[in-house]
Coordinates of C-alpha atoms and ligand atoms in Angstrom, one line a residue:
X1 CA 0.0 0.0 0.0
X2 CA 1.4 3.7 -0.6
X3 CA 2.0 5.4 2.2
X4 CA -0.2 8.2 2.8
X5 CA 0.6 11.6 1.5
X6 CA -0.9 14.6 3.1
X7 CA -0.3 18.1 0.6
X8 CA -1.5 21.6 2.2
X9 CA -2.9 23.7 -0.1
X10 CA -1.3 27.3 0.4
X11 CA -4.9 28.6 -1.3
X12 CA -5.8 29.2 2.2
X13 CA -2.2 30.2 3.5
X14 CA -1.8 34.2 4.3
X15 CA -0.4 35.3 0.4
X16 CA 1.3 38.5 1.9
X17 CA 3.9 36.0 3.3
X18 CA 3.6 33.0 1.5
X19 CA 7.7 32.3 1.6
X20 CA 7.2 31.8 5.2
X21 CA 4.2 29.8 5.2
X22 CA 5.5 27.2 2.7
X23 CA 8.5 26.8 5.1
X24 CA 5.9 26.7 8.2
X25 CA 3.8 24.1 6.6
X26 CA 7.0 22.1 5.6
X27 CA 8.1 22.2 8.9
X28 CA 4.6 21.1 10.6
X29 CA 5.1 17.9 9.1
X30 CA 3.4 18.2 5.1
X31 CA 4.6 15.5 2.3
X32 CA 3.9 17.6 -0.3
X33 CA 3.0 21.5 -1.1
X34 CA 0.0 21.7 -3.6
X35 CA 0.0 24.6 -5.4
X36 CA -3.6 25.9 -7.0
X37 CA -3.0 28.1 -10.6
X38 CA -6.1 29.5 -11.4
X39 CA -6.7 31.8 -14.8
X40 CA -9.8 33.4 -14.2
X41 CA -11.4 31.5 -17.0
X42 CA -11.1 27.7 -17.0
X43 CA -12.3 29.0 -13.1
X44 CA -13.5 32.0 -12.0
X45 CA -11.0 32.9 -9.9
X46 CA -7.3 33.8 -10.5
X47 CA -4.2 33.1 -8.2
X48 CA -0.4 32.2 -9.2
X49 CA 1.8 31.7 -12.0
X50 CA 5.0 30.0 -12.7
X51 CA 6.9 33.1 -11.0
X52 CA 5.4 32.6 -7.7
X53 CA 6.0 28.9 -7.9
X54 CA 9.8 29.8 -8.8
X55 CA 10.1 32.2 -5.6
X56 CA 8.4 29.7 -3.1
X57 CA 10.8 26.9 -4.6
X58 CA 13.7 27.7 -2.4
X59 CA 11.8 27.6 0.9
X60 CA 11.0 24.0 1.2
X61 CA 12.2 20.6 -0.1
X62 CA 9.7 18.3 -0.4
X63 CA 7.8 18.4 -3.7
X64 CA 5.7 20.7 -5.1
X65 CA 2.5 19.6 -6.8
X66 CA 1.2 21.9 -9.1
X67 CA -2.2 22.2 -10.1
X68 CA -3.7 23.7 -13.4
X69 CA -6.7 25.2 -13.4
X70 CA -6.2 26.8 -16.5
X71 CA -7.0 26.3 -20.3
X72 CA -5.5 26.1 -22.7
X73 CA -2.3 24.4 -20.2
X74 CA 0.1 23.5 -22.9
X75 CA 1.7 27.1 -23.8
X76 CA 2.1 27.2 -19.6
X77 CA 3.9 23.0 -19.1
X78 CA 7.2 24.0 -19.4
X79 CA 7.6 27.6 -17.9
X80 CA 6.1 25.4 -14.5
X81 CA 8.5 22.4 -15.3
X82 CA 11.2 24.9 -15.1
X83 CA 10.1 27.0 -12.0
X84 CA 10.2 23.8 -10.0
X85 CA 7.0 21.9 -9.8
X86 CA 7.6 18.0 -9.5
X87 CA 4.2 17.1 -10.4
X88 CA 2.1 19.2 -12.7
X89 CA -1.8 18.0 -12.7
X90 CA -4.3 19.0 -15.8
X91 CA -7.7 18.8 -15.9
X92 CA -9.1 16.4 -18.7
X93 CA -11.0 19.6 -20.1
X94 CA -8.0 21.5 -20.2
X95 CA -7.3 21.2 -23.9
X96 CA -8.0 18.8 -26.9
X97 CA -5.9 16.0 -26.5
X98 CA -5.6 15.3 -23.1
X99 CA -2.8 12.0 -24.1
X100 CA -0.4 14.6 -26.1
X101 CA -0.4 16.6 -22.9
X102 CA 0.2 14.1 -20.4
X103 CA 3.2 13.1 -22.8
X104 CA 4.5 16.2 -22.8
X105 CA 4.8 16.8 -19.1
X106 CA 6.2 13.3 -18.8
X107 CA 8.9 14.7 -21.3
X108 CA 9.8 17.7 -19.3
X109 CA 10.4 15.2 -16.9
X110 CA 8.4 15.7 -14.4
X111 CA 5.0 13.4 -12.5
X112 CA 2.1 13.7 -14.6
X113 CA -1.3 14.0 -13.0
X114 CA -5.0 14.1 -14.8
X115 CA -7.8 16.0 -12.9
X116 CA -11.5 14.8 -12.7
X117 CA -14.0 17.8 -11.9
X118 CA -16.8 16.4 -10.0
X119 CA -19.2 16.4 -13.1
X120 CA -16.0 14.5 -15.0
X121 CA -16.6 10.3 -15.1
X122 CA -13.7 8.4 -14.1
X123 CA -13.9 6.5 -17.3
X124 CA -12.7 10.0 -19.2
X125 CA -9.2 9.1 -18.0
X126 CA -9.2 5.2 -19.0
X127 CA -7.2 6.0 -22.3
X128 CA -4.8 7.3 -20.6
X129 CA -3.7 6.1 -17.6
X130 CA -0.2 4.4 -18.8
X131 CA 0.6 7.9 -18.7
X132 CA -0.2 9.3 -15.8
X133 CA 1.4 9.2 -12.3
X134 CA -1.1 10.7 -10.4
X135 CA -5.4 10.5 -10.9
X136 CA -6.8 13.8 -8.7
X137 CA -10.8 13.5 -8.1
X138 CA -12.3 17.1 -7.2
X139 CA -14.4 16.7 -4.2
X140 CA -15.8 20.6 -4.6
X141 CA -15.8 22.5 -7.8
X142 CA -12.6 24.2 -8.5
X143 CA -11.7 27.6 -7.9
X144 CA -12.3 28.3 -4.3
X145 CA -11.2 26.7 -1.1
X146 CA -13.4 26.5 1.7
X147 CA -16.1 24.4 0.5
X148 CA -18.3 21.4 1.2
X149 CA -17.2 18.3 0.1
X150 CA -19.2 16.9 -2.9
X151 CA -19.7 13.0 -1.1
X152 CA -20.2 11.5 -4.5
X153 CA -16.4 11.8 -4.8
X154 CA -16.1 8.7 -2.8
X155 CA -17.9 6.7 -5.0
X156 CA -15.1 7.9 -8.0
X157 CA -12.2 7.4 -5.8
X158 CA -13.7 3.4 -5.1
X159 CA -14.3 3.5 -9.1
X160 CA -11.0 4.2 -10.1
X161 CA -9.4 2.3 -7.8
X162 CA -10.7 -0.6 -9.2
X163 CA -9.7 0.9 -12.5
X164 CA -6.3 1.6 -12.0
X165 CA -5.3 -2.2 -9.9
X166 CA -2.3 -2.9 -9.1
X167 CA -0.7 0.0 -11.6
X168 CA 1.5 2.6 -9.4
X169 CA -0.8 5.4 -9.6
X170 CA -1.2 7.7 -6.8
X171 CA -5.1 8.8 -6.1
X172 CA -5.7 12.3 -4.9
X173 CA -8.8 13.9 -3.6
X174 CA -8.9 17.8 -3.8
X175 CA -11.6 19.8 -2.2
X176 CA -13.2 20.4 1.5
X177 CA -11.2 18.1 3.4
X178 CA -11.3 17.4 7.2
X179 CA -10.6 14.6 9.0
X180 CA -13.9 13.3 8.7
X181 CA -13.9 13.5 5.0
X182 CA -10.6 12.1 4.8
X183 CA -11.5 8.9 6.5
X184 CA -14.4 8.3 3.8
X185 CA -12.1 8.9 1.2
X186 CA -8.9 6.8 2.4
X187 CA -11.5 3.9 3.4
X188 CA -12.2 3.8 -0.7
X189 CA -9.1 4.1 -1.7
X190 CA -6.9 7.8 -1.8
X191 CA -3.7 8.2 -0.8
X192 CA -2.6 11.4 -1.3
X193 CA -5.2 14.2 0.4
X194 CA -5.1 17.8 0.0
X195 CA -6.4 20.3 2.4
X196 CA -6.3 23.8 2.5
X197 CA -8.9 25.2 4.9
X198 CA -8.4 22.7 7.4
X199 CA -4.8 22.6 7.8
X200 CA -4.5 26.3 7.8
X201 CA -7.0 27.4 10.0
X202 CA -5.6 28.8 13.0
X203 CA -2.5 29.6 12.4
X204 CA 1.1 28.1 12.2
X205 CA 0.9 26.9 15.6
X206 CA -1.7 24.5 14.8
X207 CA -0.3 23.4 11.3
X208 CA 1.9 20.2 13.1
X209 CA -1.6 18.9 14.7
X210 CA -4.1 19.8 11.9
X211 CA -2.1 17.8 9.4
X212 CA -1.4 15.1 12.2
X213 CA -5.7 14.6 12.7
X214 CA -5.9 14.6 8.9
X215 CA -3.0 11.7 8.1
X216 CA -4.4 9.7 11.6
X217 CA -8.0 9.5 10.2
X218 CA -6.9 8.5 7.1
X219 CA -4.5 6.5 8.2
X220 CA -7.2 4.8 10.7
X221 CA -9.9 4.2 8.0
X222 CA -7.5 2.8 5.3
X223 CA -5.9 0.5 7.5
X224 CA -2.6 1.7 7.5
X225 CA -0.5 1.9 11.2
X226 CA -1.3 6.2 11.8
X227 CA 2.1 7.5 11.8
Ligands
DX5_1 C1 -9.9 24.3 -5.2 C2 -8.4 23.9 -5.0 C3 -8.2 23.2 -3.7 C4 -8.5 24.0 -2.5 C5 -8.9 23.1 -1.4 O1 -10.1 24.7 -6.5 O2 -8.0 23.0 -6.1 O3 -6.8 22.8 -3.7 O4 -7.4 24.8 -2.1 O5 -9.3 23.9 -0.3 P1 -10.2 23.3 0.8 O6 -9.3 22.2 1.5 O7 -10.4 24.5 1.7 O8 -11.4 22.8 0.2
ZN2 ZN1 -6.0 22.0 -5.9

């Protein structure tokens, strides 16, 4: 079984100092630091680019997951590549051939990751999983953190686990994440969860133990030993 990776969102991180709270967060005990782009027309909302993603690069060292809420994504795959993203996720509707993409960030060598919006079916990424590291299920719709979690999402993640068998292919859920939700979702299947909201809230004092409920109740309901 792959062992469990938990990857803050810094959507709901304090942007004025976001240096500092990449560092925090790395520091409190996150695998991975996911990183929302937004364009302000594949969602309405707008946040980095591949700049900000090169500044925050030098303040922690575990990977940076970068995900593309943007369309067209393949003018944007290598200036992220190159600004130090280790895995850069697209969402199947972010251009016309979803496979030609997927090859391409696999040639800029870095983790490949296909995103299913929650009106997405898990079978839209069947074609093309031999080339993708990483399968993320939306559990909200994108664009905004702080929402309820969409519980059909559960159902997907037990879908394309069965999918995906015995193939080394992380599943990611994205989208209102608590520990309560991230018990439902490691029980069916996830392994890598991202929060934003709930491992932010309160400030960096409470980033060690909000990540540490998370990885516990997911790490409880999936049957792995919590660490
Ligand atoms: C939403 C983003 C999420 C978001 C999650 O479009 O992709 O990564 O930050 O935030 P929470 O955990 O607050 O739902
Ligand atoms: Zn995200």
């Amino acid at each position: 079984m792959a062992p469990l990776v938990i990857a803050p969102s810094i959507l709901s991180a304090d942007f004025a100092k976001l240096g500092e709270e990449v560092r925090a967060i790395a520091e409190a005990g996150a695998d991975w630091i996911h990183l929302d782009v937004m364009d302000g027309h594949f969602v309405p909302n707008i946040t980095i680019g591949p700049a900000m993603v090169r500044a925050l690069r030098p303040f922690a060292k575990i990977p940076f997951d970068v995900h593309l809420m943007i369309a067209p994504c393949d003018p944007y795959l290598a200036a992220f590549a190159e600004a130090g993203a280790d895995s850069i996720l697209i969402h199947v509707e972010a251009g016309p051939h979803l496979h030609r993409s997927l090859q391409a960030i696999r040639a800029l060598g870095k983790k490949a990751g296909v995103v299913l919006n929650p009106a997405t079916p898990v079978s839209s990424v069947q074609n093309v999983l031999d080339l993708a590291d990483q399968v993320l299920v939306m559990s909200v719709n994108p664009g905004f953190g702080g929402q309820t979690f969409i519980a059909s999402a559960v159902d997907k993640v037990t879908e394309l686990k069965a999918m995906i068998g015995s193939r080394p292919i992380r599943i990611e859920v994205d989208g209102g994440i608590t520990p309560e939700t991230a018990g439902l979702v490691a029980a069916a299947g996830a392994d890598t969860l991202v929060a934003g909201s709930a491992i932010f809230k309160g400030g960096p004092g409470q980033y060690a133990s909000n990540i540490g409920a998370i990885r516990a109740a997911a790490a409880r309901k999936s049957g792995r030993d919590a660490a």
